[in-house]
PDB file of C-alpha atoms in Angstrom:
ATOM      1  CA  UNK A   1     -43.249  -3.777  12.139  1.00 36.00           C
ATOM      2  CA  UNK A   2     -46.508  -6.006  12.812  1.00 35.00           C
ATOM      3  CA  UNK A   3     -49.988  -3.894  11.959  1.00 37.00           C
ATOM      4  CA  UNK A   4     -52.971  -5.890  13.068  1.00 40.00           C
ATOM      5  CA  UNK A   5     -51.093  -9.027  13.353  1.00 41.00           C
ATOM      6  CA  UNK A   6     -49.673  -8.843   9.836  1.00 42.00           C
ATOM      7  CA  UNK A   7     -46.303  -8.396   9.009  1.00 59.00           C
ATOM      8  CA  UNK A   8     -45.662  -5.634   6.917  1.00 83.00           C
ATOM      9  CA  UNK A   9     -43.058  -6.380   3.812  1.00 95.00           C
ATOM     10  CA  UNK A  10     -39.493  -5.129   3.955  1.00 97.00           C
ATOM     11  CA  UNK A  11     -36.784  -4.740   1.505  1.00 98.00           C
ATOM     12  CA  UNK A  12     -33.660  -6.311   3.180  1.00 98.00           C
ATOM     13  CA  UNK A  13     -30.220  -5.390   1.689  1.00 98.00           C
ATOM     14  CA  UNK A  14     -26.820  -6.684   2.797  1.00 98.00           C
ATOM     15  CA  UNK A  15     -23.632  -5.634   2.405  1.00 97.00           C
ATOM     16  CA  UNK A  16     -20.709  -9.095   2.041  1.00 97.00           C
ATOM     17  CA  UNK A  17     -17.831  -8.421   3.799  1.00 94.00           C
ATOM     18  CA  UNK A  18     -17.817  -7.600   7.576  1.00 95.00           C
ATOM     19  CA  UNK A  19     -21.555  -7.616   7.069  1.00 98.00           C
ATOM     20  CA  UNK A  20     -23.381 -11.397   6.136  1.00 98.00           C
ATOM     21  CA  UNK A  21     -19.379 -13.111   6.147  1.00 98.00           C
ATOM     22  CA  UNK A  22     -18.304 -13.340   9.329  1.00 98.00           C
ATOM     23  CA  UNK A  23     -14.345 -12.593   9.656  1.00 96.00           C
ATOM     24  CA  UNK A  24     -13.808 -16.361   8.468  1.00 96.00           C
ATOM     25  CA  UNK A  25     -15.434 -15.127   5.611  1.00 94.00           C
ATOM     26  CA  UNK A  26     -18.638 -17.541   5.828  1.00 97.00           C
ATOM     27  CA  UNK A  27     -22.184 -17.106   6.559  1.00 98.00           C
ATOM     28  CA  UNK A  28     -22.801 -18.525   9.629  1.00 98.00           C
ATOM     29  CA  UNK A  29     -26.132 -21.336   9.812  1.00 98.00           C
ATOM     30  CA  UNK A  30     -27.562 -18.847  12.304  1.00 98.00           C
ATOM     31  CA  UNK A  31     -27.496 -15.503   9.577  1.00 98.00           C
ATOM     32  CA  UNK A  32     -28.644 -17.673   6.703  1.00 98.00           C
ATOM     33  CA  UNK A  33     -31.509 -19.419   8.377  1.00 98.00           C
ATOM     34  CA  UNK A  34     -32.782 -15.786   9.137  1.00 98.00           C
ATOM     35  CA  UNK A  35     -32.384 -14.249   5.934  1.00 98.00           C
ATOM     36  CA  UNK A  36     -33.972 -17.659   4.479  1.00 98.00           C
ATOM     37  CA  UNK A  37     -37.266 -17.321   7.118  1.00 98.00           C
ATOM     38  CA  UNK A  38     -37.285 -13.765   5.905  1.00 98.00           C
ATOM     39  CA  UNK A  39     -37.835 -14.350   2.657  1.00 98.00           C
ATOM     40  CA  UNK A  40     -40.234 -17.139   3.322  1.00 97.00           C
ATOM     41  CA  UNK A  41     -42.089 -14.498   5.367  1.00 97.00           C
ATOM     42  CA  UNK A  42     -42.615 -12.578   2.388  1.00 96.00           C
ATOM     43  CA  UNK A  43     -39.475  -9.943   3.065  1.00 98.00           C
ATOM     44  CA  UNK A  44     -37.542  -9.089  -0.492  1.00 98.00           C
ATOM     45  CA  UNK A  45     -33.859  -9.955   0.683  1.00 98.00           C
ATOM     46  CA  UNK A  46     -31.005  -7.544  -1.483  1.00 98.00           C
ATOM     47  CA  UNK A  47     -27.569  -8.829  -1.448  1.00 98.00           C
ATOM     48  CA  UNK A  48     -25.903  -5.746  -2.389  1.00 98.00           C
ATOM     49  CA  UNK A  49     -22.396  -5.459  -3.162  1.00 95.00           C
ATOM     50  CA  UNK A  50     -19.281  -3.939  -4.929  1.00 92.00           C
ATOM     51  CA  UNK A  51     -18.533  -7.696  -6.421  1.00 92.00           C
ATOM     52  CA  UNK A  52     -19.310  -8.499 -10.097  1.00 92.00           C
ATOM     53  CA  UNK A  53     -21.891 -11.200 -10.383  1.00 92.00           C
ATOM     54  CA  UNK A  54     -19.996 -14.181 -10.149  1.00 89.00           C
ATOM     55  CA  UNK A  55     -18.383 -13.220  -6.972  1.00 91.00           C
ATOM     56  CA  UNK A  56     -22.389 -12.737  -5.704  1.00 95.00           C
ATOM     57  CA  UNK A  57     -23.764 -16.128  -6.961  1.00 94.00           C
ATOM     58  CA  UNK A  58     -21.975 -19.036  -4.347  1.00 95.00           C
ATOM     59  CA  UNK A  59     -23.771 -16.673  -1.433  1.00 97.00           C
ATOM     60  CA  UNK A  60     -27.449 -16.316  -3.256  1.00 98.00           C
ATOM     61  CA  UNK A  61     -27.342 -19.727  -3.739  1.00 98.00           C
ATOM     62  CA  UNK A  62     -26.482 -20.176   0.257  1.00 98.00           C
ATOM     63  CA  UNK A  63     -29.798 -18.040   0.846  1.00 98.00           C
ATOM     64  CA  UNK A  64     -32.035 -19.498  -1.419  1.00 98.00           C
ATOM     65  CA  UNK A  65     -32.171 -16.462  -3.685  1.00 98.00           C
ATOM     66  CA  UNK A  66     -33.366 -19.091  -6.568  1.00 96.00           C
ATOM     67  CA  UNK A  67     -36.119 -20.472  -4.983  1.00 97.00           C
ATOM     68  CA  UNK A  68     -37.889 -16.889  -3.249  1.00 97.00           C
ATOM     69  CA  UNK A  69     -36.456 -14.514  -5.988  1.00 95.00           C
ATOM     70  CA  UNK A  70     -33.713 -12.622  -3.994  1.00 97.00           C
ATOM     71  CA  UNK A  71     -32.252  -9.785  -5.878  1.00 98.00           C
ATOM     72  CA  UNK A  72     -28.463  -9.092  -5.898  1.00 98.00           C
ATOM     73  CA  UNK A  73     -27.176  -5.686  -6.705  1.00 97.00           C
ATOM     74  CA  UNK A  74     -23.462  -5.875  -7.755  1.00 97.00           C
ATOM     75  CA  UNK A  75     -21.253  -2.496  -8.866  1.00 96.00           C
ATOM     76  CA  UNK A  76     -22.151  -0.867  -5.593  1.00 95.00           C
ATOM     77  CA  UNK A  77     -25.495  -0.056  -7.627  1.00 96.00           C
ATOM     78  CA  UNK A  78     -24.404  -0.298 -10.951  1.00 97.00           C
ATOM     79  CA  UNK A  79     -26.837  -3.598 -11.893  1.00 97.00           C
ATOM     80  CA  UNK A  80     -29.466  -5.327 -10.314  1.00 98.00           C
ATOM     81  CA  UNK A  81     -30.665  -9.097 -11.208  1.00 97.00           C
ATOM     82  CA  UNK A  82     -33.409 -11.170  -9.825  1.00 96.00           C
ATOM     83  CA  UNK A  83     -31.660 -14.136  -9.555  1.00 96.00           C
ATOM     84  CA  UNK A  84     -34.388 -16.802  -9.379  1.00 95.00           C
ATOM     85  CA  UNK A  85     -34.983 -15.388 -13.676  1.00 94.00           C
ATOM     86  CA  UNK A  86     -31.347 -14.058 -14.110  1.00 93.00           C
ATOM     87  CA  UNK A  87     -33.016 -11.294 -15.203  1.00 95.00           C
ATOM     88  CA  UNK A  88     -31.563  -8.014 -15.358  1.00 96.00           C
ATOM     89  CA  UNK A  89     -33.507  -5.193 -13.928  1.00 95.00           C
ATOM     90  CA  UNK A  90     -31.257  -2.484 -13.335  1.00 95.00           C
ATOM     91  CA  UNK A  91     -28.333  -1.617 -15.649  1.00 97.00           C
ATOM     92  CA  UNK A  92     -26.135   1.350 -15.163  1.00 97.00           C
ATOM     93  CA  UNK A  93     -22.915   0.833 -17.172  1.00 97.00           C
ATOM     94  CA  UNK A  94     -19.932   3.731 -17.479  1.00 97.00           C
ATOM     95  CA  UNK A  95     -20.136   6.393 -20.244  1.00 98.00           C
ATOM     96  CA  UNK A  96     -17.734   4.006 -22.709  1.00 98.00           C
ATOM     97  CA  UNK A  97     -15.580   7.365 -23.626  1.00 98.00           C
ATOM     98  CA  UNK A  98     -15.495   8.535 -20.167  1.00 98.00           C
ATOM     99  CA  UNK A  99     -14.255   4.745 -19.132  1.00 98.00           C
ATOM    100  CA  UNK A 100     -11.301   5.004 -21.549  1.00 98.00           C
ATOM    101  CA  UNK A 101     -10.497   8.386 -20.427  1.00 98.00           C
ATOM    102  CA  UNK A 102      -9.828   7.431 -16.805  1.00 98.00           C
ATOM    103  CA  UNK A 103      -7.805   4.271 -17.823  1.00 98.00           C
ATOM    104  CA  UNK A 104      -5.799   6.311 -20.432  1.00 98.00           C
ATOM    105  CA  UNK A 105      -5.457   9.352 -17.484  1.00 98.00           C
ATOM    106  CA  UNK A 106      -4.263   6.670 -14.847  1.00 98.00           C
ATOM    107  CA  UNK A 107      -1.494   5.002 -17.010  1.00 97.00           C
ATOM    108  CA  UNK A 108      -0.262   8.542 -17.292  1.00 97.00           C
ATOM    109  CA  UNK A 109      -0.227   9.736 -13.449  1.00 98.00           C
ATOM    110  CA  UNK A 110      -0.833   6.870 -11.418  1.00 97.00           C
ATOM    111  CA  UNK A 111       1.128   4.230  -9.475  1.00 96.00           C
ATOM    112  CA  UNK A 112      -2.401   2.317  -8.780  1.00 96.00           C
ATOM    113  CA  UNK A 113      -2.986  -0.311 -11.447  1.00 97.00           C
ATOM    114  CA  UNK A 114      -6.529  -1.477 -12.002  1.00 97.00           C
ATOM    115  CA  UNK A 115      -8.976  -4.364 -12.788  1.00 96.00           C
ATOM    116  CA  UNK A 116     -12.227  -4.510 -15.057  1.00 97.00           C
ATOM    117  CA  UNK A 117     -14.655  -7.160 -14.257  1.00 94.00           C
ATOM    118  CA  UNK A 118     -16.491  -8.751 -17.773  1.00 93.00           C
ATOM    119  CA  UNK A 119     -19.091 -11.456 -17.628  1.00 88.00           C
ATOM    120  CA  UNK A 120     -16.898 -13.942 -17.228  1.00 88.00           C
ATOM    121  CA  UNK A 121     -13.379 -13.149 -16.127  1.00 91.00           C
ATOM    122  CA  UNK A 122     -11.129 -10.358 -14.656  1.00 94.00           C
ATOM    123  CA  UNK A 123      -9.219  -8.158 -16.928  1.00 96.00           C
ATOM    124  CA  UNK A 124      -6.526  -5.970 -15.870  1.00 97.00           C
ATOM    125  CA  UNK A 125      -2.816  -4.359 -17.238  1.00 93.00           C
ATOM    126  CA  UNK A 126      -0.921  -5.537 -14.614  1.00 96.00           C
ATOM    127  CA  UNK A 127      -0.294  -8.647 -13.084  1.00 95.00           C
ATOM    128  CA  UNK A 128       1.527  -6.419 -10.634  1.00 95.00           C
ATOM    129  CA  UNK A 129      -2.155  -5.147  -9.742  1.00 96.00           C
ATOM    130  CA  UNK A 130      -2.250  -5.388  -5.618  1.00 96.00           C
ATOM    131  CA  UNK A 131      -4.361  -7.585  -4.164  1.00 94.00           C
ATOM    132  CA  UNK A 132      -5.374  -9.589  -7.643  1.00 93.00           C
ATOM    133  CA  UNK A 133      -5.484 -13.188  -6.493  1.00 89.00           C
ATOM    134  CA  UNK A 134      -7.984 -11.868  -3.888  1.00 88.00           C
ATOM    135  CA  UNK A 135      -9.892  -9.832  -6.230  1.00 88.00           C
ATOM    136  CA  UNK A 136      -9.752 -12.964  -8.263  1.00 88.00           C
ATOM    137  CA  UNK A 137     -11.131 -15.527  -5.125  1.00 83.00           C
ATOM    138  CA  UNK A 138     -14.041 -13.339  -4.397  1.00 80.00           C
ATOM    139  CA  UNK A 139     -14.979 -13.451  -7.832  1.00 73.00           C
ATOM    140  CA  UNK A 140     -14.562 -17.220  -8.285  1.00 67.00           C
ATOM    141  CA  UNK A 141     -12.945 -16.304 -11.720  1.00 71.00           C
ATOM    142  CA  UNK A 142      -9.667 -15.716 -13.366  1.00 83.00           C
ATOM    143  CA  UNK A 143      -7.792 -13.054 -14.725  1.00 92.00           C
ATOM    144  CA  UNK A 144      -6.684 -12.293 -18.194  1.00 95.00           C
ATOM    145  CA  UNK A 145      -3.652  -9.367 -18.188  1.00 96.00           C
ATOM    146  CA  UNK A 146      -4.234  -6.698 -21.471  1.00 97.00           C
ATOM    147  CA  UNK A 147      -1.029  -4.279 -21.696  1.00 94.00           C
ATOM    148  CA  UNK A 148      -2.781  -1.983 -23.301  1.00 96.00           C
ATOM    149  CA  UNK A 149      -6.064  -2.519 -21.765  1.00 97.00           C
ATOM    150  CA  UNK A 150      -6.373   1.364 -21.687  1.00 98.00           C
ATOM    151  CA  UNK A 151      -6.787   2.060 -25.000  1.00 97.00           C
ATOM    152  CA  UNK A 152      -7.903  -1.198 -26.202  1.00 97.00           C
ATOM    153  CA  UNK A 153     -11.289  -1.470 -24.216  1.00 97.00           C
ATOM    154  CA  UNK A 154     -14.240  -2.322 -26.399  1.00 97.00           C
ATOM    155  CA  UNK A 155     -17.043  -2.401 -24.087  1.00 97.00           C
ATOM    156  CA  UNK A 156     -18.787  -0.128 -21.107  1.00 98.00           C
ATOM    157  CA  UNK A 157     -17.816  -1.291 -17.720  1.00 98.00           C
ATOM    158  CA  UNK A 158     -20.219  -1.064 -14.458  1.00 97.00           C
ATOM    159  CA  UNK A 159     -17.181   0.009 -12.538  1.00 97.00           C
ATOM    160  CA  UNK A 160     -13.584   0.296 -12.606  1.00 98.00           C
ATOM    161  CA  UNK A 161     -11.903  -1.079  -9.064  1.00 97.00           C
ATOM    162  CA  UNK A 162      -7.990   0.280  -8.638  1.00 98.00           C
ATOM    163  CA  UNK A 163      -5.999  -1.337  -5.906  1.00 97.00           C
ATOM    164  CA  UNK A 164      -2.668  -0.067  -4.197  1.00 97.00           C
ATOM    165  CA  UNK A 165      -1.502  -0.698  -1.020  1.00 97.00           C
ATOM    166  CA  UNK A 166      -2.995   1.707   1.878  1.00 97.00           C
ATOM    167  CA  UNK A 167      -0.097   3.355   2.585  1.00 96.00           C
ATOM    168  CA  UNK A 168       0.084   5.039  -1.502  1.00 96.00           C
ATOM    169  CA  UNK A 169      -3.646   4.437  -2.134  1.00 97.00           C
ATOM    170  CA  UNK A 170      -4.956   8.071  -0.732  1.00 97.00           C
ATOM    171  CA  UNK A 171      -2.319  10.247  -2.958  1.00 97.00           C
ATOM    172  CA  UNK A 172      -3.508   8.455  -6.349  1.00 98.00           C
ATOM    173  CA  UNK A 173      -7.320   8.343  -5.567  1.00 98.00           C
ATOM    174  CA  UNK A 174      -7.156  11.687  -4.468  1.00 98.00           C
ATOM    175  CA  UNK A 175      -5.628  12.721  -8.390  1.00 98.00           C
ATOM    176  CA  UNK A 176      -8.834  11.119  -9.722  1.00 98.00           C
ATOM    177  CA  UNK A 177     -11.298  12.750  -7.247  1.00 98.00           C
ATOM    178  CA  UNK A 178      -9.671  16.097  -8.403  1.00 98.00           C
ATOM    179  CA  UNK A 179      -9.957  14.883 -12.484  1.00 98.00           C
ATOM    180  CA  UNK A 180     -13.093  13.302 -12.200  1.00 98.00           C
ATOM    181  CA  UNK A 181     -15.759  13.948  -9.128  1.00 97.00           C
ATOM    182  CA  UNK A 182     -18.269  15.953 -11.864  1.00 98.00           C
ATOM    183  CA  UNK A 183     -18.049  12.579 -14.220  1.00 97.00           C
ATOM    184  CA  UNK A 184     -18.168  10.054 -11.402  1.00 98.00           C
ATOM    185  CA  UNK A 185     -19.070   8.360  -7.981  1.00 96.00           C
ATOM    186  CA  UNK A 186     -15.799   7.403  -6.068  1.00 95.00           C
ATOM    187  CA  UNK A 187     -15.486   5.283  -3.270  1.00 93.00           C
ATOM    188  CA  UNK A 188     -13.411   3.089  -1.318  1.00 91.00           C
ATOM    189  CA  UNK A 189     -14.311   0.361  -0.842  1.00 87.00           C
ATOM    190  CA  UNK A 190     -11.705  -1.408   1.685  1.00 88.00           C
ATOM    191  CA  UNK A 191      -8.412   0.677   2.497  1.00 92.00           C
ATOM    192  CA  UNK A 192      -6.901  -0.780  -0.616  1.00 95.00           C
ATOM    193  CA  UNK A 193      -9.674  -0.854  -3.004  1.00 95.00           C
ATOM    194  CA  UNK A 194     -10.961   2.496  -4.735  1.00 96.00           C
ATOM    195  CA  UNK A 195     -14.327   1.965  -6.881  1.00 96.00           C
ATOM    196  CA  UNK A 196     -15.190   4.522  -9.784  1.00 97.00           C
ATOM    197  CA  UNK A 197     -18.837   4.844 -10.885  1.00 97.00           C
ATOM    198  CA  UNK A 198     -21.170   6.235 -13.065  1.00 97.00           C
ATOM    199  CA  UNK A 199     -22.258   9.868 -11.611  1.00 97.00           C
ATOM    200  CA  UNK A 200     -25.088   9.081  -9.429  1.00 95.00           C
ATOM    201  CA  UNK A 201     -24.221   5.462  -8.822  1.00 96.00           C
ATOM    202  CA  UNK A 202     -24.006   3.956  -4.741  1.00 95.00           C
ATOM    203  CA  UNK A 203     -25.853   1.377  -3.010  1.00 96.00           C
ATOM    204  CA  UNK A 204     -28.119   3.916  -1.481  1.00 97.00           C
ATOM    205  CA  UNK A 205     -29.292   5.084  -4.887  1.00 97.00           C
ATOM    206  CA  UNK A 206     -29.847   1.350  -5.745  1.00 97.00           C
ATOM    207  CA  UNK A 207     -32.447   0.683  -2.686  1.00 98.00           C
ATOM    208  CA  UNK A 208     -34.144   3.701  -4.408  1.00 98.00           C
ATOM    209  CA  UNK A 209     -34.405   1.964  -7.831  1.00 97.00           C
ATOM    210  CA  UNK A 210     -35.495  -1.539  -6.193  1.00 97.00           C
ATOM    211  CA  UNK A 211     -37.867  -0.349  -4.153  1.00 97.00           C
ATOM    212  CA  UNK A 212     -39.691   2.001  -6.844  1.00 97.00           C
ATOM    213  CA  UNK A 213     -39.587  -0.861  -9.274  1.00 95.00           C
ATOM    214  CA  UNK A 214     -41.866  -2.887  -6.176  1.00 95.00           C
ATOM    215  CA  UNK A 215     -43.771   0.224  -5.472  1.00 96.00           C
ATOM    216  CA  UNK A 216     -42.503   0.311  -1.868  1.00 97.00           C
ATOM    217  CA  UNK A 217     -41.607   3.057   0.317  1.00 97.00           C
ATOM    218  CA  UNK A 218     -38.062   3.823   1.561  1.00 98.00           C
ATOM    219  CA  UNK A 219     -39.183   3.831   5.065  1.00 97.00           C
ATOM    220  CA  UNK A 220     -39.947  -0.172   4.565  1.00 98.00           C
ATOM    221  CA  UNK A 221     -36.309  -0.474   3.539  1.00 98.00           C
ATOM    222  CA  UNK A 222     -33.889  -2.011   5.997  1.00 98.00           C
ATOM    223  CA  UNK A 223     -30.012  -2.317   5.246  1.00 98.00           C
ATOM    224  CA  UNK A 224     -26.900  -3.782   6.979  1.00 98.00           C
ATOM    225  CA  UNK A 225     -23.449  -2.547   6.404  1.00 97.00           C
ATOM    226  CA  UNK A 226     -20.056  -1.775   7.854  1.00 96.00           C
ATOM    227  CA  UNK A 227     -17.655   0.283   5.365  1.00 93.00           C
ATOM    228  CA  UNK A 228     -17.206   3.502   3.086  1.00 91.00           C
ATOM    229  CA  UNK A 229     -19.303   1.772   0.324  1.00 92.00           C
ATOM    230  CA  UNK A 230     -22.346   0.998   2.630  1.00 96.00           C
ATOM    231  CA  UNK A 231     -22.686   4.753   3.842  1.00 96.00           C
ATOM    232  CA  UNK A 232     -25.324   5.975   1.275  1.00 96.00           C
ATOM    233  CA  UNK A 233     -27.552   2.867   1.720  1.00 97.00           C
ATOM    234  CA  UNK A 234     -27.208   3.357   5.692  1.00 98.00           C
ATOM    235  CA  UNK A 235     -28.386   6.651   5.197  1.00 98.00           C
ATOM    236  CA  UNK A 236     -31.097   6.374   2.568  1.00 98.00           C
ATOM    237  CA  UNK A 237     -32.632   3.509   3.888  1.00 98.00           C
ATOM    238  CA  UNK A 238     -35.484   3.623   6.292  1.00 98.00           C
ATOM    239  CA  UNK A 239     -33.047   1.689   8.783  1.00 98.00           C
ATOM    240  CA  UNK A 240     -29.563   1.910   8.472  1.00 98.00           C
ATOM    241  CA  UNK A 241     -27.884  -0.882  10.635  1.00 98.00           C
ATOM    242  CA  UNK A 242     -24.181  -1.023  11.569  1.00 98.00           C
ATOM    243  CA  UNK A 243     -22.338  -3.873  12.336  1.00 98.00           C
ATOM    244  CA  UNK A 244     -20.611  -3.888  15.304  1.00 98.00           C
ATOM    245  CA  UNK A 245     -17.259  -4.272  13.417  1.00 97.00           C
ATOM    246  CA  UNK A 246     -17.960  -1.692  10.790  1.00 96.00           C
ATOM    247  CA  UNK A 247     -16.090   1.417  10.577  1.00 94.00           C
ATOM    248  CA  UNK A 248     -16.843   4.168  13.382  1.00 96.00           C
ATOM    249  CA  UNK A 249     -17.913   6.931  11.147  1.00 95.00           C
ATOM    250  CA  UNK A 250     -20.330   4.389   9.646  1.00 96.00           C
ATOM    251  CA  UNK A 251     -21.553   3.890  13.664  1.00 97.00           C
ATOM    252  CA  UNK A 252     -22.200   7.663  13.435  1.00 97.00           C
ATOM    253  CA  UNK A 253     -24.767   7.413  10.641  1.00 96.00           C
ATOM    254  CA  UNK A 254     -26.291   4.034  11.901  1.00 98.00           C
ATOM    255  CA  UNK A 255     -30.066   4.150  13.270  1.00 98.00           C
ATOM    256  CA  UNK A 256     -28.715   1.158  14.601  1.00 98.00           C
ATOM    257  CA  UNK A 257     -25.606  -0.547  15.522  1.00 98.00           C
ATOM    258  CA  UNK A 258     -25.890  -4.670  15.688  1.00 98.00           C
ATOM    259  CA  UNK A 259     -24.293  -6.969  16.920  1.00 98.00           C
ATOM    260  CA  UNK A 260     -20.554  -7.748  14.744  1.00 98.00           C
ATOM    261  CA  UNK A 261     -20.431 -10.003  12.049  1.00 98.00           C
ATOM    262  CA  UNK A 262     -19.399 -13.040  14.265  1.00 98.00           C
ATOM    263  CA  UNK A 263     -21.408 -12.486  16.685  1.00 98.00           C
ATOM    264  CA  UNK A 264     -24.752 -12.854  14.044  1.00 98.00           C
ATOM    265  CA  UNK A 265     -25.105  -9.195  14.015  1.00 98.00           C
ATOM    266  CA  UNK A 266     -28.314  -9.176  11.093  1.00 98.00           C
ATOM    267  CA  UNK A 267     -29.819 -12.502  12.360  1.00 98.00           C
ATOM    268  CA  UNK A 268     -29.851 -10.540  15.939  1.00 98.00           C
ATOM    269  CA  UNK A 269     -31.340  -7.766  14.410  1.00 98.00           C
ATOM    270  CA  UNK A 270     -34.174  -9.555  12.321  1.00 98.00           C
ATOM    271  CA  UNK A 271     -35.190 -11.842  15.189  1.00 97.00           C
ATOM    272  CA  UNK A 272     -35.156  -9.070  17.850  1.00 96.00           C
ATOM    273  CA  UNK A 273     -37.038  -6.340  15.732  1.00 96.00           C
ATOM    274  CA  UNK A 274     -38.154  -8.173  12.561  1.00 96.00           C
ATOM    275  CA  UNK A 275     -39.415 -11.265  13.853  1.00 95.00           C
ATOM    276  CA  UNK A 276     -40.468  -9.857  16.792  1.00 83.00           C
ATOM    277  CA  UNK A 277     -39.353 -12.779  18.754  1.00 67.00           C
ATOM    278  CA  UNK A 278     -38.086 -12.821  22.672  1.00 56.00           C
TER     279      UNK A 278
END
């Protein structure tokens, strides 16, 4: 990645969970002081997630993002800021109809229940919603429960996340997969998270936007992942890299599999191939 003793710039995108947390769900000294040297090397470091901005913010800050202009892509895809301007970029919101539609269509045939993330809380029409105080920590927010959320909605969401236990989850995403693949991108996320986006929306597609908007080539983007949700940026980027601990039909697609997440899987891969250091 050196030409002529000059290190040529990457795009650098990370995935949170399993990928830049460690299973204790902290970035370890070791992965931030890489990403941090990156960026000071001139690299463009993407933290690019499924969480709404808030739930982004407590780990750009851990990285620096303010002072080198780190970008953090949050809706698998769905917006991009540069967080050193709080600019936003990138904006892909939901068809506001559509939205509605697939709220109004779950109440009617699904056991899932579901959460919509605004700019400054959680919103949801159940606090029987699985998984909500944990939805809730990662977005270092709270929650505000709307019974009739479906057909109240007044704005156009970047996603909408259902959650249901893992055992009923595949029977009710399945019913919107069938109702609404043409309209949408669907993805899960974790086995009890299922993500619905904008037609055309995914992480991959995102790398594409980012680097276009710095006139870079894909081949100069590098991104780390482990789940579902990762799987079009692993294969769209120039270098798809695999935690050790990701799934094993993400290890398929990887043109690399790392080391895990607490082992310092991306610092281990910058330093080796990166950095270029012994």
């Amino acid at each position: 990645m050196k030409r002529k003793g000059v290190i040529m710039k990457k795009i650098i995108a990370v995935d949170i969970d399993g990928t830049l947390l460690n299973s204790k769900r902290q970035i370890t000294e070791k992965t931030k002081n890489a990403l941090i040297k990156a960026q000071e090397l001139g690299h463009i470091v993407v933290i690019a997630s499924g969480r709404d901005p808030l739930g982004v913010y407590p780990f750009a800050d851990i990285l620096e993002f303010e002072k080198y202009g780190g970008l953090i892509s949050n809706f698998n895809g769905g917006r991009i800021t540069n967080y050193k301007t709080k600019d936003v970029i990138i904006n892909h919101p939901m068809d506001f109809d559509l939205a509605k539609e697939i709220l109004q269509f779950s109440e009617k045939n699904l056991f899932m229940h579901y959460i919509i993330y605004t700019e400054d809380k959680i919103i949801t029409s159940s606090s029987k919603t699985y998984k909500l105080e944990e939805i809730c920590q990662k977005a270092f927010t709270h929650y505000e429960v709307i019974d009739d959320l479906a057909y109240s909605l007044d704005f156009a969401p970047n996603k909408i996340l259902f959650s249901q236990d893992p055992n009923l989850i595949d029977d009710d995403a399945k019913k919107l997969m069938d109702k609404f693949s043409n309209k949408t991108t669907q993805v899960k996320s974790t086995p009890y998270f299922y993500e619905i986006m904008p037609k055309g929306i995914g992480k991959g597609e995102s790398l594409v936007e980012i680097a276009k908007y710095f006139d870079m080539d894909m081949k100069d983007v590098i991104a780390f992942g482990d789940e579902e949700n990762d799987q079009t940026m692993i294969e769209m980027a120039g270098l798809g890299v695999v935690m050790e601990n990701g799934a094993n039909f993400m290890k398929e697609k990887a043109d690399f599999i790392t080391k895990s997440n607490d082992d310092d899987g991306i610092a281990y891969y910058l330093e080796k191939f990166v950095f270029n250091e012994k």
